[in-house]
Tab-separated table of N, CA and C in Angstrom:
chain	number	residue	atom	x	y	z
A	1	UNK	N	0.828	-1.196	0.000
A	1	UNK	CA	0.000	0.000	0.000
A	1	UNK	C	0.873	1.260	0.000
A	2	UNK	N	1.967	1.215	0.802
A	2	UNK	CA	2.852	2.380	0.855
A	2	UNK	C	3.444	2.673	-0.520
A	3	UNK	N	3.825	1.611	-1.253
A	3	UNK	CA	4.386	1.787	-2.587
A	3	UNK	C	3.386	2.472	-3.508
A	4	UNK	N	2.144	2.036	-3.458
A	4	UNK	CA	1.113	2.647	-4.301
A	4	UNK	C	0.904	4.108	-3.928
A	5	UNK	N	0.943	4.398	-2.635
A	5	UNK	CA	0.739	5.777	-2.187
A	5	UNK	C	1.878	6.675	-2.655
A	6	UNK	N	3.126	6.196	-2.523
A	6	UNK	CA	4.281	6.983	-2.964
A	6	UNK	C	4.238	7.171	-4.475
A	7	UNK	N	3.915	6.103	-5.213
A	7	UNK	CA	3.826	6.217	-6.669
A	7	UNK	C	2.747	7.215	-7.057
A	8	UNK	N	1.607	7.151	-6.378
A	8	UNK	CA	0.523	8.090	-6.660
A	8	UNK	C	0.937	9.516	-6.377
A	9	UNK	N	1.655	9.728	-5.277
A	9	UNK	CA	2.127	11.070	-4.944
A	9	UNK	C	3.137	11.566	-5.969
A	10	UNK	N	4.003	10.660	-6.457
A	10	UNK	CA	4.970	11.049	-7.486
A	10	UNK	C	4.257	11.526	-8.735
A	11	UNK	N	3.225	10.799	-9.152
A	11	UNK	CA	2.470	11.176	-10.341
A	11	UNK	C	1.767	12.505	-10.117
A	12	UNK	N	1.154	12.682	-8.936
A	12	UNK	CA	0.472	13.946	-8.640
A	12	UNK	C	1.459	15.106	-8.618
A	13	UNK	N	2.635	14.879	-8.041
A	13	UNK	CA	3.637	15.943	-7.988
A	13	UNK	C	4.078	16.332	-9.392
A	14	UNK	N	4.317	15.340	-10.258
A	14	UNK	CA	4.712	15.657	-11.624
A	14	UNK	C	3.587	16.348	-12.380
A	15	UNK	N	2.345	15.942	-12.136
A	15	UNK	CA	1.213	16.603	-12.786
A	15	UNK	C	1.114	18.055	-12.335
A	16	UNK	N	1.322	18.291	-11.054
A	16	UNK	CA	1.269	19.661	-10.536
A	16	UNK	C	2.400	20.498	-11.128
A	17	UNK	N	3.579	19.886	-11.252
A	17	UNK	CA	4.695	20.609	-11.856
A	17	UNK	C	4.401	20.928	-13.311
A	18	UNK	N	3.801	19.995	-14.017
A	18	UNK	CA	3.476	20.223	-15.424
A	18	UNK	C	2.492	21.371	-15.572
A	19	UNK	N	1.589	21.509	-14.618
A	19	UNK	CA	0.606	22.583	-14.678
A	19	UNK	C	1.289	23.944	-14.577
A	20	UNK	N	2.419	23.987	-13.876
A	20	UNK	CA	3.150	25.248	-13.757
A	20	UNK	C	3.685	25.668	-15.119
A	21	UNK	N	4.290	24.709	-15.855
A	21	UNK	CA	4.682	24.942	-17.233
A	21	UNK	C	5.813	25.912	-17.465
A	22	UNK	N	6.520	26.335	-16.429
A	22	UNK	CA	7.642	27.235	-16.693
A	22	UNK	C	8.703	27.069	-15.629
A	23	UNK	N	9.921	27.434	-15.990
A	23	UNK	CA	11.023	27.420	-15.044
A	23	UNK	C	11.381	28.848	-14.690
A	24	UNK	N	12.592	29.036	-14.171
A	24	UNK	CA	13.077	30.374	-13.857
A	24	UNK	C	13.258	31.160	-15.151
A	25	UNK	N	13.330	32.477	-15.019
A	25	UNK	CA	13.556	33.316	-16.202
A	25	UNK	C	14.833	32.857	-16.882
A	26	UNK	N	14.754	32.601	-18.159
A	26	UNK	CA	15.907	32.160	-18.919
A	26	UNK	C	16.210	30.679	-18.794
A	27	UNK	N	15.493	29.964	-17.930
A	27	UNK	CA	15.739	28.547	-17.746
A	27	UNK	C	14.907	27.742	-18.739
A	28	UNK	N	15.289	26.476	-18.976
A	28	UNK	CA	14.491	25.642	-19.861
A	28	UNK	C	13.043	25.577	-19.389
A	29	UNK	N	12.133	25.392	-20.335
A	29	UNK	CA	10.711	25.403	-20.033
A	29	UNK	C	10.058	24.113	-20.494
A	30	UNK	N	9.135	23.602	-19.680
A	30	UNK	CA	8.400	22.403	-20.060
A	30	UNK	C	7.659	22.631	-21.356
A	31	UNK	N	7.539	21.570	-22.146
A	31	UNK	CA	6.809	21.654	-23.398
A	31	UNK	C	7.635	22.148	-24.569
A	32	UNK	N	8.851	22.549	-24.321
A	32	UNK	CA	9.732	23.029	-25.385
A	32	UNK	C	10.979	22.143	-25.425
A	33	UNK	N	10.903	21.021	-26.140
A	33	UNK	CA	11.999	20.050	-26.121
A	33	UNK	C	13.374	20.637	-26.433
A	34	UNK	N	13.411	21.607	-27.347
A	34	UNK	CA	14.713	22.167	-27.732
A	34	UNK	C	15.415	22.858	-26.566
A	35	UNK	N	14.687	23.206	-25.512
A	35	UNK	CA	15.318	23.896	-24.387
A	35	UNK	C	16.054	22.952	-23.446
A	36	UNK	N	15.827	21.649	-23.567
A	36	UNK	CA	16.555	20.728	-22.691
A	36	UNK	C	17.652	19.974	-23.429
A	37	UNK	N	17.745	20.200	-24.749
A	37	UNK	CA	18.801	19.548	-25.512
A	37	UNK	C	20.053	20.415	-25.496
A	38	UNK	N	21.170	19.754	-25.708
A	38	UNK	CA	22.475	20.407	-25.712
A	38	UNK	C	22.737	21.177	-24.422
A	39	UNK	N	22.190	20.641	-23.336
A	39	UNK	CA	22.435	21.127	-21.972
A	39	UNK	C	23.003	19.941	-21.206
A	40	UNK	N	24.041	20.152	-20.439
A	40	UNK	CA	24.586	19.079	-19.626
A	40	UNK	C	23.812	19.029	-18.317
A	41	UNK	N	23.169	17.882	-18.048
A	41	UNK	CA	22.345	17.685	-16.850
A	41	UNK	C	23.062	16.748	-15.889
A	42	UNK	N	23.025	17.089	-14.606
A	42	UNK	CA	23.685	16.320	-13.552
A	42	UNK	C	22.610	15.719	-12.645
A	43	UNK	N	22.777	14.467	-12.269
A	43	UNK	CA	21.821	13.789	-11.395
A	43	UNK	C	21.780	14.442	-10.015
A	44	UNK	N	20.575	14.784	-9.580
A	44	UNK	CA	20.353	15.260	-8.215
A	44	UNK	C	19.869	14.091	-7.366
A	45	UNK	N	18.827	13.394	-7.845
A	45	UNK	CA	18.266	12.278	-7.080
A	45	UNK	C	17.370	11.430	-7.965
A	46	UNK	N	17.223	10.179	-7.556
A	46	UNK	CA	16.215	9.292	-8.136
A	46	UNK	C	15.272	8.930	-7.002
A	47	UNK	N	14.006	9.282	-7.152
A	47	UNK	CA	12.974	8.946	-6.166
A	47	UNK	C	12.273	7.693	-6.679
A	48	UNK	N	12.463	6.573	-5.992
A	48	UNK	CA	11.840	5.315	-6.397
A	48	UNK	C	10.443	5.221	-5.811
A	49	UNK	N	9.583	4.467	-6.439
A	49	UNK	CA	8.181	4.335	-6.006
A	49	UNK	C	8.055	3.764	-4.596
A	50	UNK	N	9.038	2.988	-4.153
A	50	UNK	CA	8.967	2.408	-2.803
A	50	UNK	C	9.372	3.405	-1.720
A	51	UNK	N	9.674	4.655	-2.117
A	51	UNK	CA	10.044	5.685	-1.153
A	51	UNK	C	11.543	5.872	-1.001
A	52	UNK	N	12.335	4.947	-1.521
A	52	UNK	CA	13.790	5.038	-1.441
A	52	UNK	C	14.287	6.144	-2.372
A	53	UNK	N	15.249	6.929	-1.898
A	53	UNK	CA	15.843	7.991	-2.702
A	53	UNK	C	17.318	7.672	-2.919
A	54	UNK	N	17.741	7.721	-4.157
A	54	UNK	CA	19.143	7.519	-4.516
A	54	UNK	C	19.742	8.884	-4.807
A	55	UNK	N	20.774	9.269	-4.039
A	55	UNK	CA	21.471	10.541	-4.239
A	55	UNK	C	22.961	10.256	-4.392
A	56	UNK	N	23.560	10.744	-5.451
A	56	UNK	CA	24.990	10.491	-5.630
A	56	UNK	C	25.838	11.344	-4.685
A	57	UNK	N	26.877	10.736	-4.152
A	57	UNK	CA	27.821	11.497	-3.326
A	57	UNK	C	28.548	12.516	-4.200
A	58	UNK	N	28.827	12.132	-5.446
A	58	UNK	CA	29.488	13.022	-6.389
A	58	UNK	C	28.639	13.115	-7.659
A	59	UNK	N	27.753	14.113	-7.744
A	59	UNK	CA	26.871	14.232	-8.908
A	59	UNK	C	27.603	14.368	-10.239
A	60	UNK	N	28.862	14.790	-10.235
A	60	UNK	CA	29.589	14.945	-11.500
A	60	UNK	C	29.837	13.608	-12.178
A	61	UNK	N	29.606	12.508	-11.490
A	61	UNK	CA	29.769	11.187	-12.088
A	61	UNK	C	28.525	10.692	-12.805
A	62	UNK	N	27.456	11.481	-12.754
A	62	UNK	CA	26.181	11.053	-13.335
A	62	UNK	C	25.640	12.196	-14.175
A	63	UNK	N	26.055	12.209	-15.436
A	63	UNK	CA	25.789	13.319	-16.354
A	63	UNK	C	25.023	12.802	-17.559
A	64	UNK	N	24.182	13.675	-18.099
A	64	UNK	CA	23.388	13.340	-19.271
A	64	UNK	C	23.317	14.568	-20.168
A	65	UNK	N	23.555	14.374	-21.467
A	65	UNK	CA	23.366	15.457	-22.429
A	65	UNK	C	22.619	14.908	-23.644
A	66	UNK	N	21.475	15.528	-23.925
A	66	UNK	CA	20.664	15.167	-25.078
A	66	UNK	C	21.186	15.970	-26.267
A	67	UNK	N	21.904	15.309	-27.133
A	67	UNK	CA	22.529	15.992	-28.249
A	67	UNK	C	21.636	16.039	-29.472
A	68	UNK	N	22.185	16.573	-30.542
A	68	UNK	CA	21.417	16.682	-31.787
A	68	UNK	C	21.151	15.308	-32.395
A	69	UNK	N	20.144	15.268	-33.235
A	69	UNK	CA	19.795	14.076	-34.000
A	69	UNK	C	19.495	12.855	-33.136
A	70	UNK	N	18.944	13.080	-31.933
A	70	UNK	CA	18.516	11.969	-31.092
A	70	UNK	C	19.614	11.162	-30.437
A	71	UNK	N	20.800	11.734	-30.312
A	71	UNK	CA	21.918	11.040	-29.664
A	71	UNK	C	22.105	11.560	-28.252
A	72	UNK	N	22.336	10.657	-27.308
A	72	UNK	CA	22.587	11.023	-25.921
A	72	UNK	C	23.999	10.577	-25.551
A	73	UNK	N	24.622	11.360	-24.706
A	73	UNK	CA	25.935	10.995	-24.160
A	73	UNK	C	25.924	11.365	-22.688
A	74	UNK	N	26.835	10.800	-21.941
A	74	UNK	CA	26.883	11.139	-20.529
A	74	UNK	C	27.893	10.319	-19.773
A	75	UNK	N	27.659	10.265	-18.476
A	75	UNK	CA	28.564	9.596	-17.564
A	75	UNK	C	27.743	8.728	-16.619
A	76	UNK	N	28.204	7.508	-16.382
A	76	UNK	CA	27.606	6.597	-15.410
A	76	UNK	C	28.723	6.190	-14.471
A	77	UNK	N	29.019	7.059	-13.519
A	77	UNK	CA	30.121	6.902	-12.581
A	77	UNK	C	31.434	6.886	-13.350
A	78	UNK	N	32.157	5.773	-13.358
A	78	UNK	CA	33.470	5.737	-14.018
A	78	UNK	C	33.375	5.375	-15.492
A	79	UNK	N	32.168	5.227	-16.013
A	79	UNK	CA	31.967	4.847	-17.411
A	79	UNK	C	31.256	5.936	-18.193
A	80	UNK	N	31.605	6.041	-19.462
A	80	UNK	CA	30.871	6.922	-20.367
A	80	UNK	C	29.638	6.181	-20.845
A	81	UNK	N	28.569	6.928	-21.107
A	81	UNK	CA	27.381	6.304	-21.683
A	81	UNK	C	27.032	7.002	-22.975
A	82	UNK	N	26.373	6.256	-23.855
A	82	UNK	CA	25.949	6.801	-25.144
A	82	UNK	C	24.755	5.994	-25.617
A	83	UNK	N	23.982	6.600	-26.506
A	83	UNK	CA	22.822	5.904	-27.046
A	83	UNK	C	21.923	6.863	-27.794
A	84	UNK	N	20.654	6.520	-27.848
A	84	UNK	CA	19.679	7.329	-28.566
A	84	UNK	C	18.524	7.698	-27.642
A	85	UNK	N	17.779	8.701	-28.066
A	85	UNK	CA	16.595	9.110	-27.311
A	85	UNK	C	15.530	9.624	-28.259
A	86	UNK	N	14.277	9.628	-27.757
A	86	UNK	CA	13.150	10.228	-28.466
A	86	UNK	C	12.552	11.264	-27.527
A	87	UNK	N	12.248	12.442	-28.056
A	87	UNK	CA	11.805	13.565	-27.238
A	87	UNK	C	10.712	14.329	-27.960
A	88	UNK	N	9.655	14.680	-27.220
A	88	UNK	CA	8.664	15.624	-27.728
A	88	UNK	C	8.239	16.516	-26.563
A	89	UNK	N	7.123	17.188	-26.681
A	89	UNK	CA	6.710	18.174	-25.683
A	89	UNK	C	6.506	17.596	-24.286
A	90	UNK	N	6.261	16.299	-24.157
A	90	UNK	CA	6.090	15.717	-22.827
A	90	UNK	C	6.815	14.386	-22.653
A	91	UNK	N	7.220	13.763	-23.721
A	91	UNK	CA	7.793	12.410	-23.667
A	91	UNK	C	9.313	12.465	-23.814
A	92	UNK	N	9.995	11.651	-23.005
A	92	UNK	CA	11.433	11.437	-23.132
A	92	UNK	C	11.690	9.965	-22.885
A	93	UNK	N	12.176	9.289	-23.901
A	93	UNK	CA	12.480	7.867	-23.788
A	93	UNK	C	13.841	7.609	-24.407
A	94	UNK	N	14.574	6.687	-23.795
A	94	UNK	CA	15.900	6.340	-24.291
A	94	UNK	C	15.859	5.001	-24.997
A	95	UNK	N	16.607	4.923	-26.107
A	95	UNK	CA	16.812	3.647	-26.771
A	95	UNK	C	17.850	2.882	-25.964
A	96	UNK	N	18.364	1.816	-26.499
A	96	UNK	CA	19.403	1.089	-25.767
A	96	UNK	C	20.579	2.015	-25.465
A	97	UNK	N	21.041	1.974	-24.226
A	97	UNK	CA	22.193	2.765	-23.814
A	97	UNK	C	23.399	1.846	-23.697
A	98	UNK	N	24.518	2.286	-24.196
A	98	UNK	CA	25.767	1.534	-24.099
A	98	UNK	C	26.699	2.285	-23.156
A	99	UNK	N	27.546	1.552	-22.483
A	99	UNK	CA	28.540	2.175	-21.611
A	99	UNK	C	29.890	1.525	-21.856
A	100	UNK	N	30.935	2.257	-21.490
A	100	UNK	CA	32.241	1.616	-21.434
A	100	UNK	C	32.148	0.606	-20.290
A	101	UNK	N	33.143	-0.237	-20.128
A	101	UNK	CA	33.009	-1.353	-19.188
A	101	UNK	C	34.065	-1.357	-18.093
A	102	UNK	N	34.416	-0.187	-17.592
A	102	UNK	CA	35.376	-0.125	-16.489
A	102	UNK	C	34.686	-0.571	-15.204
A	103	UNK	N	35.440	-1.157	-14.303
A	103	UNK	CA	34.901	-1.568	-13.000
A	103	UNK	C	34.892	-0.352	-12.084
A	104	UNK	N	33.701	0.117	-11.746
A	104	UNK	CA	33.572	1.274	-10.863
A	104	UNK	C	33.749	0.828	-9.408
A	105	UNK	N	34.074	1.758	-8.518
A	105	UNK	CA	34.298	1.399	-7.116
A	105	UNK	C	33.011	0.899	-6.448
A	106	UNK	N	33.149	0.167	-5.348
A	106	UNK	CA	31.967	-0.278	-4.600
A	106	UNK	C	31.082	0.917	-4.241
A	107	UNK	N	29.786	0.698	-4.261
A	107	UNK	CA	28.845	1.768	-3.941
A	107	UNK	C	28.448	2.613	-5.134
A	108	UNK	N	28.913	2.250	-6.322
A	108	UNK	CA	28.562	2.995	-7.525
A	108	UNK	C	27.053	2.965	-7.731
A	109	UNK	N	26.505	4.097	-8.145
A	109	UNK	CA	25.078	4.191	-8.450
A	109	UNK	C	24.805	3.960	-9.939
A	110	UNK	N	25.823	3.578	-10.686
A	110	UNK	CA	25.660	3.384	-12.132
A	110	UNK	C	24.522	2.419	-12.473
A	111	UNK	N	24.383	1.276	-11.798
A	111	UNK	CA	23.265	0.381	-12.153
A	111	UNK	C	21.896	1.042	-11.939
A	112	UNK	N	21.726	1.761	-10.837
A	112	UNK	CA	20.457	2.463	-10.584
A	112	UNK	C	20.224	3.555	-11.622
A	113	UNK	N	21.249	4.317	-11.938
A	113	UNK	CA	21.178	5.406	-12.910
A	113	UNK	C	20.754	4.871	-14.277
A	114	UNK	N	21.390	3.792	-14.713
A	114	UNK	CA	21.065	3.214	-16.021
A	114	UNK	C	19.667	2.591	-16.031
A	115	UNK	N	19.283	1.958	-14.930
A	115	UNK	CA	17.935	1.379	-14.840
A	115	UNK	C	16.886	2.475	-14.910
A	116	UNK	N	17.114	3.578	-14.193
A	116	UNK	CA	16.168	4.695	-14.210
A	116	UNK	C	16.079	5.303	-15.609
A	117	UNK	N	17.212	5.548	-16.244
A	117	UNK	CA	17.183	6.111	-17.597
A	117	UNK	C	16.446	5.193	-18.562
A	118	UNK	N	16.629	3.901	-18.401
A	118	UNK	CA	15.955	2.937	-19.256
A	118	UNK	C	14.445	2.927	-19.081
A	119	UNK	N	13.958	3.475	-17.954
A	119	UNK	CA	12.523	3.536	-17.679
A	119	UNK	C	11.933	4.916	-17.913
A	120	UNK	N	12.732	5.853	-18.416
A	120	UNK	CA	12.243	7.225	-18.622
A	120	UNK	C	10.990	7.219	-19.481
A	121	UNK	N	10.068	8.120	-19.132
A	121	UNK	CA	8.786	8.154	-19.825
A	121	UNK	C	8.389	9.575	-20.232
A	122	UNK	N	8.261	10.462	-19.261
A	122	UNK	CA	7.851	11.834	-19.542
A	122	UNK	C	8.776	12.799	-18.808
A	123	UNK	N	8.723	14.081	-19.210
A	123	UNK	CA	9.611	15.077	-18.612
A	123	UNK	C	8.885	16.389	-18.398
A	124	UNK	N	9.458	17.192	-17.506
A	124	UNK	CA	9.054	18.581	-17.321
A	124	UNK	C	10.176	19.294	-16.604
A	125	UNK	N	10.169	20.619	-16.693
A	125	UNK	CA	11.179	21.434	-16.030
A	125	UNK	C	10.494	22.316	-15.011
A	126	UNK	N	11.079	22.391	-13.827
A	126	UNK	CA	10.580	23.285	-12.782
A	126	UNK	C	11.779	23.843	-12.034
A	127	UNK	N	11.791	25.142	-11.854
A	127	UNK	CA	12.876	25.829	-11.144
A	127	UNK	C	14.249	25.457	-11.695
A	128	UNK	N	14.317	25.311	-13.010
A	128	UNK	CA	15.588	25.013	-13.647
A	128	UNK	C	16.032	23.569	-13.536
A	129	UNK	N	15.231	22.708	-12.895
A	129	UNK	CA	15.570	21.292	-12.771
A	129	UNK	C	14.720	20.481	-13.735
A	130	UNK	N	15.335	19.502	-14.358
A	130	UNK	CA	14.646	18.588	-15.258
A	130	UNK	C	14.149	17.408	-14.430
A	131	UNK	N	12.854	17.140	-14.501
A	131	UNK	CA	12.233	16.016	-13.797
A	131	UNK	C	11.758	15.022	-14.844
A	132	UNK	N	12.173	13.777	-14.689
A	132	UNK	CA	11.816	12.727	-15.637
A	132	UNK	C	11.049	11.647	-14.882
A	133	UNK	N	9.778	11.460	-15.251
A	133	UNK	CA	8.967	10.402	-14.642
A	133	UNK	C	9.355	9.075	-15.272
A	134	UNK	N	9.349	8.033	-14.452
A	134	UNK	CA	9.661	6.703	-14.938
A	134	UNK	C	8.375	5.973	-15.310
A	135	UNK	N	8.477	5.073	-16.265
A	135	UNK	CA	7.321	4.293	-16.716
A	135	UNK	C	6.749	3.473	-15.565
A	136	UNK	N	5.475	3.153	-15.665
A	136	UNK	CA	4.780	2.310	-14.694
A	136	UNK	C	4.849	2.864	-13.276
A	137	UNK	N	4.889	4.192	-13.145
A	137	UNK	CA	4.930	4.846	-11.837
A	137	UNK	C	6.076	4.330	-10.961
A	138	UNK	N	7.212	4.008	-11.595
A	138	UNK	CA	8.355	3.461	-10.870
A	138	UNK	C	9.128	4.512	-10.092
A	139	UNK	N	8.863	5.803	-10.337
A	139	UNK	CA	9.558	6.867	-9.631
A	139	UNK	C	9.847	8.030	-10.555
A	140	UNK	N	10.875	8.807	-10.196
A	140	UNK	CA	11.232	9.990	-10.974
A	140	UNK	C	12.704	10.318	-10.769
A	141	UNK	N	13.292	10.894	-11.813
A	141	UNK	CA	14.679	11.354	-11.776
A	141	UNK	C	14.650	12.873	-11.716
A	142	UNK	N	15.481	13.469	-10.877
A	142	UNK	CA	15.646	14.915	-10.845
A	142	UNK	C	17.070	15.234	-11.269
A	143	UNK	N	17.195	16.157	-12.231
A	143	UNK	CA	18.491	16.568	-12.751
A	143	UNK	C	18.609	18.075	-12.711
A	144	UNK	N	19.809	18.572	-12.543
A	144	UNK	CA	20.065	20.017	-12.578
A	144	UNK	C	21.079	20.291	-13.674
A	145	UNK	N	20.920	21.403	-14.336
A	145	UNK	CA	21.914	21.812	-15.318
A	145	UNK	C	23.230	21.992	-14.602
A	146	UNK	N	24.325	21.618	-15.256
A	146	UNK	CA	25.627	21.794	-14.608
A	146	UNK	C	25.929	23.268	-14.395
A	147	UNK	N	25.158	24.143	-15.048
A	147	UNK	CA	25.309	25.586	-14.837
A	147	UNK	C	24.561	26.043	-13.594
A	148	UNK	N	23.744	25.142	-12.994
A	148	UNK	CA	22.921	25.462	-11.823
A	148	UNK	C	23.379	24.590	-10.666
A	149	UNK	N	23.443	25.130	-9.469
A	149	UNK	CA	23.800	24.343	-8.289
A	149	UNK	C	22.729	23.297	-8.039
A	150	UNK	N	23.113	22.023	-7.817
A	150	UNK	CA	22.141	20.949	-7.614
A	150	UNK	C	21.771	20.747	-6.153
A	151	UNK	N	21.924	21.735	-5.358
A	151	UNK	CA	21.566	21.747	-3.935
A	151	UNK	C	22.571	21.019	-3.133
């Protein structure tokens, strides 16, 4: 029951954020896909439906950039990531993501980061942060532009 309640709250929170429809002045805005591309985004947190929150000790190890022509690049701890994505006014989904295969140190969040990205479903921007809802109400990813402090 707790899982359903947290998942429901996550969906309601994202719906409320979508209703706002704008970020800070000059910041990316929901509904305008071109405003979130070619921006380097750093992981702030992954809120899972069971209430667990994943926060990286070093956010610079978890980077995502939506490049031109549907290509994504980034960082998954000690590995680079690359792949494809599809984006429109509300949807963000990733194709298969590939990574280099270095052995990251114990405690790496790379598996959680990649699992969350693989479940990406919809997006919106609020207060300069990119929020990505996961499919099947599995949770949400919060990212901050590397030009913005991630708290």
